[in-house]
mmCIF file of C-alpha atoms in Angstrom:
data_model
loop_
_atom_site.group_PDB
_atom_site.id
_atom_site.type_symbol
_atom_site.label_atom_id
_atom_site.label_comp_id
_atom_site.label_asym_id
_atom_site.label_seq_id
_atom_site.Cartn_x
_atom_site.Cartn_y
_atom_site.Cartn_z
ATOM 1 C CA MET A 1 99.833 69.267 85.808
ATOM 2 C CA ARG A 2 98.002 71.649 83.494
ATOM 3 C CA ARG A 3 95.730 72.888 86.411
ATOM 4 C CA LEU A 4 98.882 73.404 88.540
ATOM 5 C CA ILE A 5 100.516 75.448 85.884
ATOM 6 C CA ASN A 6 97.238 77.506 85.347
ATOM 7 C CA ASP A 7 97.133 78.308 89.140
ATOM 8 C CA ASN A 8 100.883 79.306 89.239
ATOM 9 C CA ARG A 9 100.125 81.747 86.393
ATOM 10 C CA ILE A 10 97.110 83.265 88.051
ATOM 11 C CA ASN A 11 98.752 83.561 91.512
ATOM 12 C CA GLU A 12 101.628 85.335 89.839
ATOM 13 C CA MET A 13 99.307 87.865 88.285
ATOM 14 C CA ILE A 14 96.788 88.545 91.007
ATOM 15 C CA TYR A 15 99.422 88.947 93.682
ATOM 16 C CA THR A 16 101.519 91.422 91.831
ATOM 17 C CA GLU A 17 99.800 94.666 92.682
ATOM 18 C CA ASN A 18 100.930 96.652 89.343
ATOM 19 C CA ASN A 19 100.383 93.771 86.815
ATOM 20 C CA THR A 20 96.824 93.252 85.963
ATOM 21 C CA LYS A 21 97.303 92.883 82.325
ATOM 22 C CA GLY A 22 97.448 89.223 82.406
ATOM 23 C CA LEU A 23 93.820 88.981 83.423
ATOM 24 C CA GLU A 24 93.186 89.296 79.732
ATOM 25 C CA ILE A 25 93.789 85.488 79.690
ATOM 26 C CA LEU A 26 90.579 85.085 81.727
ATOM 27 C CA ASN A 27 88.467 86.188 78.821
ATOM 28 C CA THR A 28 89.707 84.019 76.101
ATOM 29 C CA ARG A 29 87.226 80.944 76.125
ATOM 30 C CA GLN A 30 83.620 80.631 77.023
ATOM 31 C CA SER A 31 82.818 78.764 80.388
ATOM 32 C CA VAL A 32 80.134 76.305 80.975
ATOM 33 C CA GLY A 33 77.912 75.652 84.093
ATOM 34 C CA SER A 34 78.175 78.170 86.963
ATOM 35 C CA LEU A 35 81.339 79.572 85.624
ATOM 36 C CA SER A 36 79.490 81.069 82.619
ATOM 37 C CA GLU A 37 78.600 84.094 84.871
ATOM 38 C CA MET A 38 82.124 85.157 84.451
ATOM 39 C CA ASP A 39 81.593 85.539 80.716
ATOM 40 C CA GLN A 40 79.422 88.539 81.380
ATOM 41 C CA PHE A 41 82.598 90.326 82.522
ATOM 42 C CA GLY A 42 84.978 91.409 79.958
ATOM 43 C CA HIS A 43 88.734 92.120 80.776
ATOM 44 C CA ASP A 44 88.199 95.647 81.976
ATOM 45 C CA GLU A 45 85.257 94.827 84.140
ATOM 46 C CA MET A 46 87.091 91.756 85.648
ATOM 47 C CA ARG A 47 90.079 93.983 86.346
ATOM 48 C CA ARG A 48 87.853 96.646 88.022
ATOM 49 C CA PHE A 49 86.104 94.044 90.113
ATOM 50 C CA TRP A 50 89.379 92.533 91.212
ATOM 51 C CA MET A 51 90.586 95.988 92.136
ATOM 52 C CA TYR A 52 87.468 96.726 94.323
ATOM 53 C CA SER A 53 88.907 94.725 97.175
ATOM 54 C CA ARG A 54 92.497 95.910 96.915
ATOM 55 C CA THR A 55 92.353 99.625 96.104
ATOM 56 C CA ILE A 56 89.735 100.470 98.783
ATOM 57 C CA GLN A 57 90.753 104.197 98.927
ATOM 58 C CA GLU A 58 90.469 104.774 95.175
ATOM 59 C CA SER A 59 87.274 102.672 94.468
ATOM 60 C CA THR A 60 84.093 103.683 96.263
ATOM 61 C CA ILE A 61 81.848 100.856 96.429
ATOM 62 C CA SER A 62 78.217 100.902 97.736
ATOM 63 C CA GLY A 63 77.224 97.236 97.043
ATOM 64 C CA LYS A 64 74.871 97.744 94.105
ATOM 65 C CA GLU A 65 77.621 97.343 91.584
ATOM 66 C CA PRO A 66 77.600 94.195 89.404
ATOM 67 C CA PHE A 67 79.757 91.315 90.565
ATOM 68 C CA PRO A 68 80.547 87.944 88.770
ATOM 69 C CA GLY A 69 78.418 85.731 91.048
ATOM 70 C CA GLU A 70 75.209 85.366 93.034
ATOM 71 C CA MET A 71 73.629 84.830 96.496
ATOM 72 C CA LEU A 72 72.885 81.166 97.096
ATOM 73 C CA LYS A 73 70.240 79.337 98.924
ATOM 74 C CA PRO A 74 69.133 78.497 101.577
ATOM 75 C CA PHE A 75 67.812 82.113 102.252
ATOM 76 C CA SER A 76 65.166 83.753 104.424
ATOM 77 C CA GLU A 77 62.888 86.627 102.872
ATOM 78 C CA ASN A 78 61.788 89.775 104.541
ATOM 79 C CA ILE A 79 63.687 89.434 107.680
ATOM 80 C CA PRO A 80 63.381 92.734 109.833
ATOM 81 C CA LEU A 81 66.658 94.619 110.363
ATOM 82 C CA SER A 82 65.802 94.964 113.958
ATOM 83 C CA ALA A 83 65.806 91.072 114.287
ATOM 84 C CA ASP A 84 69.721 91.053 113.910
ATOM 85 C CA GLY A 85 70.214 94.265 115.630
ATOM 86 C CA ILE A 86 71.840 95.967 112.636
ATOM 87 C CA LEU A 87 69.252 98.624 111.750
ATOM 88 C CA ASP A 88 71.481 101.453 113.244
ATOM 89 C CA LEU A 89 74.693 99.839 111.597
ATOM 90 C CA MET A 90 72.823 99.973 108.332
ATOM 91 C CA ILE A 91 71.843 103.620 108.692
ATOM 92 C CA ALA A 92 75.584 104.421 109.516
ATOM 93 C CA TYR A 93 76.685 102.332 106.582
ATOM 94 C CA TYR A 94 74.527 104.249 104.029
ATOM 95 C CA ASN A 95 75.456 107.552 105.426
ATOM 96 C CA ASP A 96 79.127 106.802 105.091
ATOM 97 C CA THR A 97 78.759 105.382 101.600
ATOM 98 C CA TYR A 98 76.637 108.196 100.194
ATOM 99 C CA GLU A 99 78.202 111.219 101.550
ATOM 100 C CA ASN A 100 75.808 113.601 99.845
ATOM 101 C CA LEU A 101 72.843 111.799 101.036
ATOM 102 C CA LYS A 102 71.085 111.371 104.382
ATOM 103 C CA PHE A 103 69.295 108.413 105.667
ATOM 104 C CA ARG A 104 67.213 107.694 108.597
ATOM 105 C CA LYS A 105 64.817 105.303 110.207
ATOM 106 C CA PRO A 106 61.002 105.301 109.664
ATOM 107 C CA PHE A 107 59.082 107.850 111.907
ATOM 108 C CA GLU A 108 62.015 110.085 112.850
ATOM 109 C CA THR A 109 61.560 113.800 112.146
ATOM 110 C CA ASP A 110 65.070 115.225 112.767
ATOM 111 C CA SER A 111 65.742 115.451 109.073
ATOM 112 C CA LEU A 112 62.659 115.538 106.798
ATOM 113 C CA ASN A 113 64.744 115.558 103.557
ATOM 114 C CA SER A 114 66.499 112.305 104.368
ATOM 115 C CA ILE A 115 65.857 108.838 102.802
ATOM 116 C CA ILE A 116 63.984 106.398 104.875
ATOM 117 C CA ILE A 117 65.605 103.051 104.737
ATOM 118 C CA PRO A 118 63.287 99.844 104.103
ATOM 119 C CA LEU A 119 63.281 97.655 107.158
ATOM 120 C CA LYS A 120 63.282 94.301 105.513
ATOM 121 C CA ILE A 121 66.133 92.206 104.066
ATOM 122 C CA ASN A 122 66.600 88.962 102.417
ATOM 123 C CA LYS A 123 69.320 86.769 104.346
ATOM 124 C CA TYR A 124 71.325 84.346 102.515
ATOM 125 C CA CYS A 125 73.596 81.444 103.805
ATOM 126 C CA ARG A 126 76.128 81.636 100.994
ATOM 127 C CA CYS A 127 77.469 83.699 98.134
ATOM 128 C CA ARG A 128 79.196 82.755 95.063
ATOM 129 C CA ILE A 129 81.873 85.139 93.659
ATOM 130 C CA GLY A 130 83.445 83.697 90.392
ATOM 131 C CA SER A 131 83.959 80.176 91.074
ATOM 132 C CA GLU A 132 84.409 80.471 94.757
ATOM 133 C CA ILE A 133 81.691 79.986 97.416
ATOM 134 C CA PHE A 134 81.795 81.676 100.625
ATOM 135 C CA GLY A 135 79.686 80.493 103.775
ATOM 136 C CA SER A 136 78.470 81.970 106.835
ATOM 137 C CA THR A 137 77.425 81.080 110.406
ATOM 138 C CA PHE A 138 73.859 81.447 109.320
ATOM 139 C CA SER A 139 74.216 77.798 108.024
ATOM 140 C CA PRO A 140 76.350 75.608 110.350
ATOM 141 C CA ARG A 141 77.147 73.154 107.529
ATOM 142 C CA HIS A 142 78.986 76.143 105.673
ATOM 143 C CA GLN A 143 80.796 77.650 108.544
ATOM 144 C CA LYS A 144 84.215 76.442 107.270
ATOM 145 C CA SER A 145 84.033 78.779 104.330
ATOM 146 C CA SER A 146 82.932 81.837 106.431
ATOM 147 C CA TYR A 147 86.370 82.918 107.395
ATOM 148 C CA ILE A 148 87.354 86.039 105.281
ATOM 149 C CA LEU A 149 90.059 88.820 104.923
ATOM 150 C CA ALA A 150 89.243 92.416 103.923
ATOM 151 C CA LYS A 151 91.121 95.644 103.710
ATOM 152 C CA PHE A 152 90.372 98.671 105.892
ATOM 153 C CA ALA A 153 91.758 102.204 105.668
ATOM 154 C CA SER A 154 92.724 103.768 109.124
ATOM 155 C CA GLU A 155 92.224 107.311 109.993
ATOM 156 C CA ASP A 156 95.984 107.974 109.231
ATOM 157 C CA ASP A 157 95.207 106.655 105.642
ATOM 158 C CA SER A 158 97.178 103.488 106.307
ATOM 159 C CA ILE A 159 95.905 100.346 104.900
ATOM 160 C CA ASP A 160 95.731 96.936 106.839
ATOM 161 C CA ILE A 161 94.057 93.535 106.411
ATOM 162 C CA TYR A 162 91.571 92.389 109.072
ATOM 163 C CA LEU A 163 90.154 88.835 109.706
ATOM 164 C CA GLY A 164 86.678 88.083 110.353
ATOM 165 C CA GLN A 165 83.601 85.545 110.133
ATOM 166 C CA ILE A 166 80.666 86.171 107.850
ATOM 167 C CA GLN A 167 77.440 85.912 109.994
ATOM 168 C CA PHE A 168 75.344 85.962 107.019
ATOM 169 C CA PHE A 169 74.867 87.608 103.370
ATOM 170 C CA PHE A 170 71.960 89.749 102.587
ATOM 171 C CA VAL A 171 70.231 91.817 99.874
ATOM 172 C CA HIS A 172 68.810 95.032 100.744
ATOM 173 C CA GLU A 173 66.685 97.122 98.304
ATOM 174 C CA ILE A 174 66.714 100.842 98.675
ATOM 175 C CA SER A 175 66.214 103.878 96.474
ATOM 176 C CA THR A 176 68.976 106.392 96.599
ATOM 177 C CA ASN A 177 67.645 108.578 93.954
ATOM 178 C CA ARG A 178 64.007 108.501 95.183
ATOM 179 C CA ILE A 179 62.768 106.985 91.925
ATOM 180 C CA ASN A 180 64.396 103.420 91.225
ATOM 181 C CA MET A 181 64.827 100.776 93.825
ATOM 182 C CA GLU A 182 68.326 99.175 93.797
ATOM 183 C CA ASN A 183 69.627 96.055 95.267
ATOM 184 C CA HIS A 184 72.682 96.169 97.456
ATOM 185 C CA TYR A 185 74.638 93.009 97.784
ATOM 186 C CA LEU A 186 76.165 93.043 101.458
ATOM 187 C CA ALA A 187 77.692 90.879 104.120
ATOM 188 C CA TYR A 188 77.604 91.078 107.949
ATOM 189 C CA VAL A 189 80.971 90.322 109.320
ATOM 190 C CA ARG A 190 82.371 89.983 112.891
ATOM 191 C CA TRP A 191 86.086 91.053 112.850
ATOM 192 C CA TYR A 192 88.667 89.594 115.176
ATOM 193 C CA LYS A 193 90.770 91.551 117.355
ATOM 194 C CA LYS A 194 94.482 92.086 116.586
ATOM 195 C CA ILE A 195 97.068 91.173 119.112
ATOM 196 C CA LYS A 196 100.453 92.677 119.689
ATOM 197 C CA ASN A 197 102.499 89.614 118.763
ATOM 198 C CA ARG A 198 100.571 89.052 115.443
ATOM 199 C CA PHE A 199 103.595 87.917 113.572
ATOM 200 C CA TYR A 200 104.534 85.440 116.282
ATOM 201 C CA PHE A 201 105.836 83.081 113.724
ATOM 202 C CA GLY A 202 108.027 85.460 111.870
ATOM 203 C CA ILE A 203 111.723 86.389 112.410
ATOM 204 C CA ASN A 204 112.130 89.117 114.963
ATOM 205 C CA GLN A 205 108.206 89.631 115.004
ATOM 206 C CA GLU A 206 108.445 90.780 111.348
ATOM 207 C CA GLN A 207 106.030 89.684 108.771
ATOM 208 C CA MET A 208 108.146 86.857 107.396
ATOM 209 C CA CYS A 209 105.611 84.071 107.410
ATOM 210 C CA ASN A 210 102.088 83.666 106.091
ATOM 211 C CA VAL A 211 100.778 82.312 109.354
ATOM 212 C CA GLU A 212 99.663 85.047 111.771
ATOM 213 C CA LEU A 213 98.227 85.068 115.354
ATOM 214 C CA TRP A 214 94.974 86.670 116.064
ATOM 215 C CA ASP A 215 92.663 86.942 119.041
ATOM 216 C CA THR A 216 89.663 84.696 119.357
ATOM 217 C CA GLU A 217 87.433 87.436 120.358
ATOM 218 C CA PHE A 218 85.600 89.731 118.202
ATOM 219 C CA TYR A 219 85.643 93.564 118.024
ATOM 220 C CA PRO A 220 82.458 95.141 119.208
ATOM 221 C CA LYS A 221 79.645 95.591 116.630
ATOM 222 C CA SER A 222 80.060 98.662 114.585
ATOM 223 C CA ARG A 223 79.268 100.015 111.039
ATOM 224 C CA ASP A 224 82.414 98.327 109.672
ATOM 225 C CA CYS A 225 80.545 94.903 110.275
ATOM 226 C CA ILE A 226 78.677 95.877 107.006
ATOM 227 C CA ILE A 227 80.651 95.399 103.823
ATOM 228 C CA PRO A 228 79.852 94.909 100.266
ATOM 229 C CA VAL A 229 80.490 91.533 98.983
ATOM 230 C CA HIS A 230 83.079 93.078 96.426
ATOM 231 C CA HIS A 231 85.482 94.033 99.401
ATOM 232 C CA ILE A 232 85.862 90.435 100.220
ATOM 233 C CA LEU A 233 89.667 89.863 99.692
ATOM 234 C CA GLY A 234 89.837 86.077 100.298
ATOM 235 C CA ARG A 235 89.563 83.260 102.825
ATOM 236 C CA PHE A 236 91.686 81.882 105.524
ATOM 237 C CA VAL A 237 91.933 78.827 107.583
ATOM 238 C CA PRO A 238 91.595 79.095 111.307
ATOM 239 C CA VAL A 239 93.319 76.797 113.905
ATOM 240 C CA LYS A 240 93.445 77.140 117.632
ATOM 241 C CA TYR A 241 96.948 77.650 118.942
ATOM 242 C CA LYS A 242 97.935 77.967 122.716
ATOM 243 C CA ILE A 243 100.897 79.838 124.092
ATOM 244 C CA SER A 244 101.797 78.904 127.684
ATOM 245 C CA ASP A 245 104.094 80.218 130.195
ATOM 246 C CA ARG A 246 104.752 79.489 133.895
ATOM 247 C CA LYS A 247 101.711 81.243 135.007
ATOM 248 C CA ASN A 248 98.974 80.834 132.525
ATOM 249 C CA ALA A 249 98.003 79.860 129.065
ATOM 250 C CA LYS A 250 96.300 81.935 126.247
ATOM 251 C CA GLU A 251 94.500 80.474 123.205
ATOM 252 C CA TYR A 252 94.814 82.327 119.951
ATOM 253 C CA LEU A 253 93.765 81.814 116.300
ATOM 254 C CA ALA A 254 96.588 80.648 113.909
ATOM 255 C CA VAL A 255 95.457 81.853 110.459
ATOM 256 C CA ASN A 256 96.792 80.893 107.034
ATOM 257 C CA PRO A 257 95.283 82.855 103.995
ATOM 258 C CA ILE A 258 93.851 80.804 101.145
ATOM 259 C CA ASN A 259 94.663 82.253 97.661
ATOM 260 C CA ARG A 260 91.624 83.387 95.666
ATOM 261 C CA LYS A 261 90.369 81.148 92.912
ATOM 262 C CA TYR A 262 90.160 82.240 89.441
ATOM 263 C CA ASN A 263 89.299 80.067 86.434
ATOM 264 C CA LEU A 264 91.158 80.010 82.875
ATOM 265 C CA ARG A 265 88.615 79.744 80.385
#
């Protein structure tokens, strides 16, 4: 019963956009075990991290910022970026993230003042954020926790939530000041396509129900497939759902978001 009351209090706080003052209760007692990682974050830091995934237009995140968690084994070291075909995506990611800098591949000569990105990464199957562990397709046994939500801003400044599946987590070390090397904590995600009747279970096609319908196919690979782990908004549970008419049948993903887990200490 106490745990249920705590969960209800936290859900009320984190899903009220303008009310983050209540996060102070997350910093009242020391934690033990893996949850002690959260103790390194004070109230202001926890609020800042929590806002990273929600106010994406106001918070510029590169992936090198601290987060209350860690990358988890199993992992593979010194994997070439070319092995997963994401070298060009990484260059586009850094050029978009650091607007005042220019990044390029090794041996290119079109911009001699640009920063050459290292070609090796460390790939991880899982990532712990707070008390919640996210998986990836890199490890089949952890695929159930690989389905995530994240917010994106469109060209017209509108914000919408997209659903995807994490392919793997990775740490990429690069120097943005040409002096110190810095780790960037990132995830490679494939995003599901939207459909017109996304709110099929709502009333008059309006968002009146938590369950949504999405396509089972991914968007093509793009720079948006690379995100900082800080931008992970939450998880969802996918279920195959088929809609049939007299001529054909189409299979979709019926998805139900899962509330983020925060621990009272």
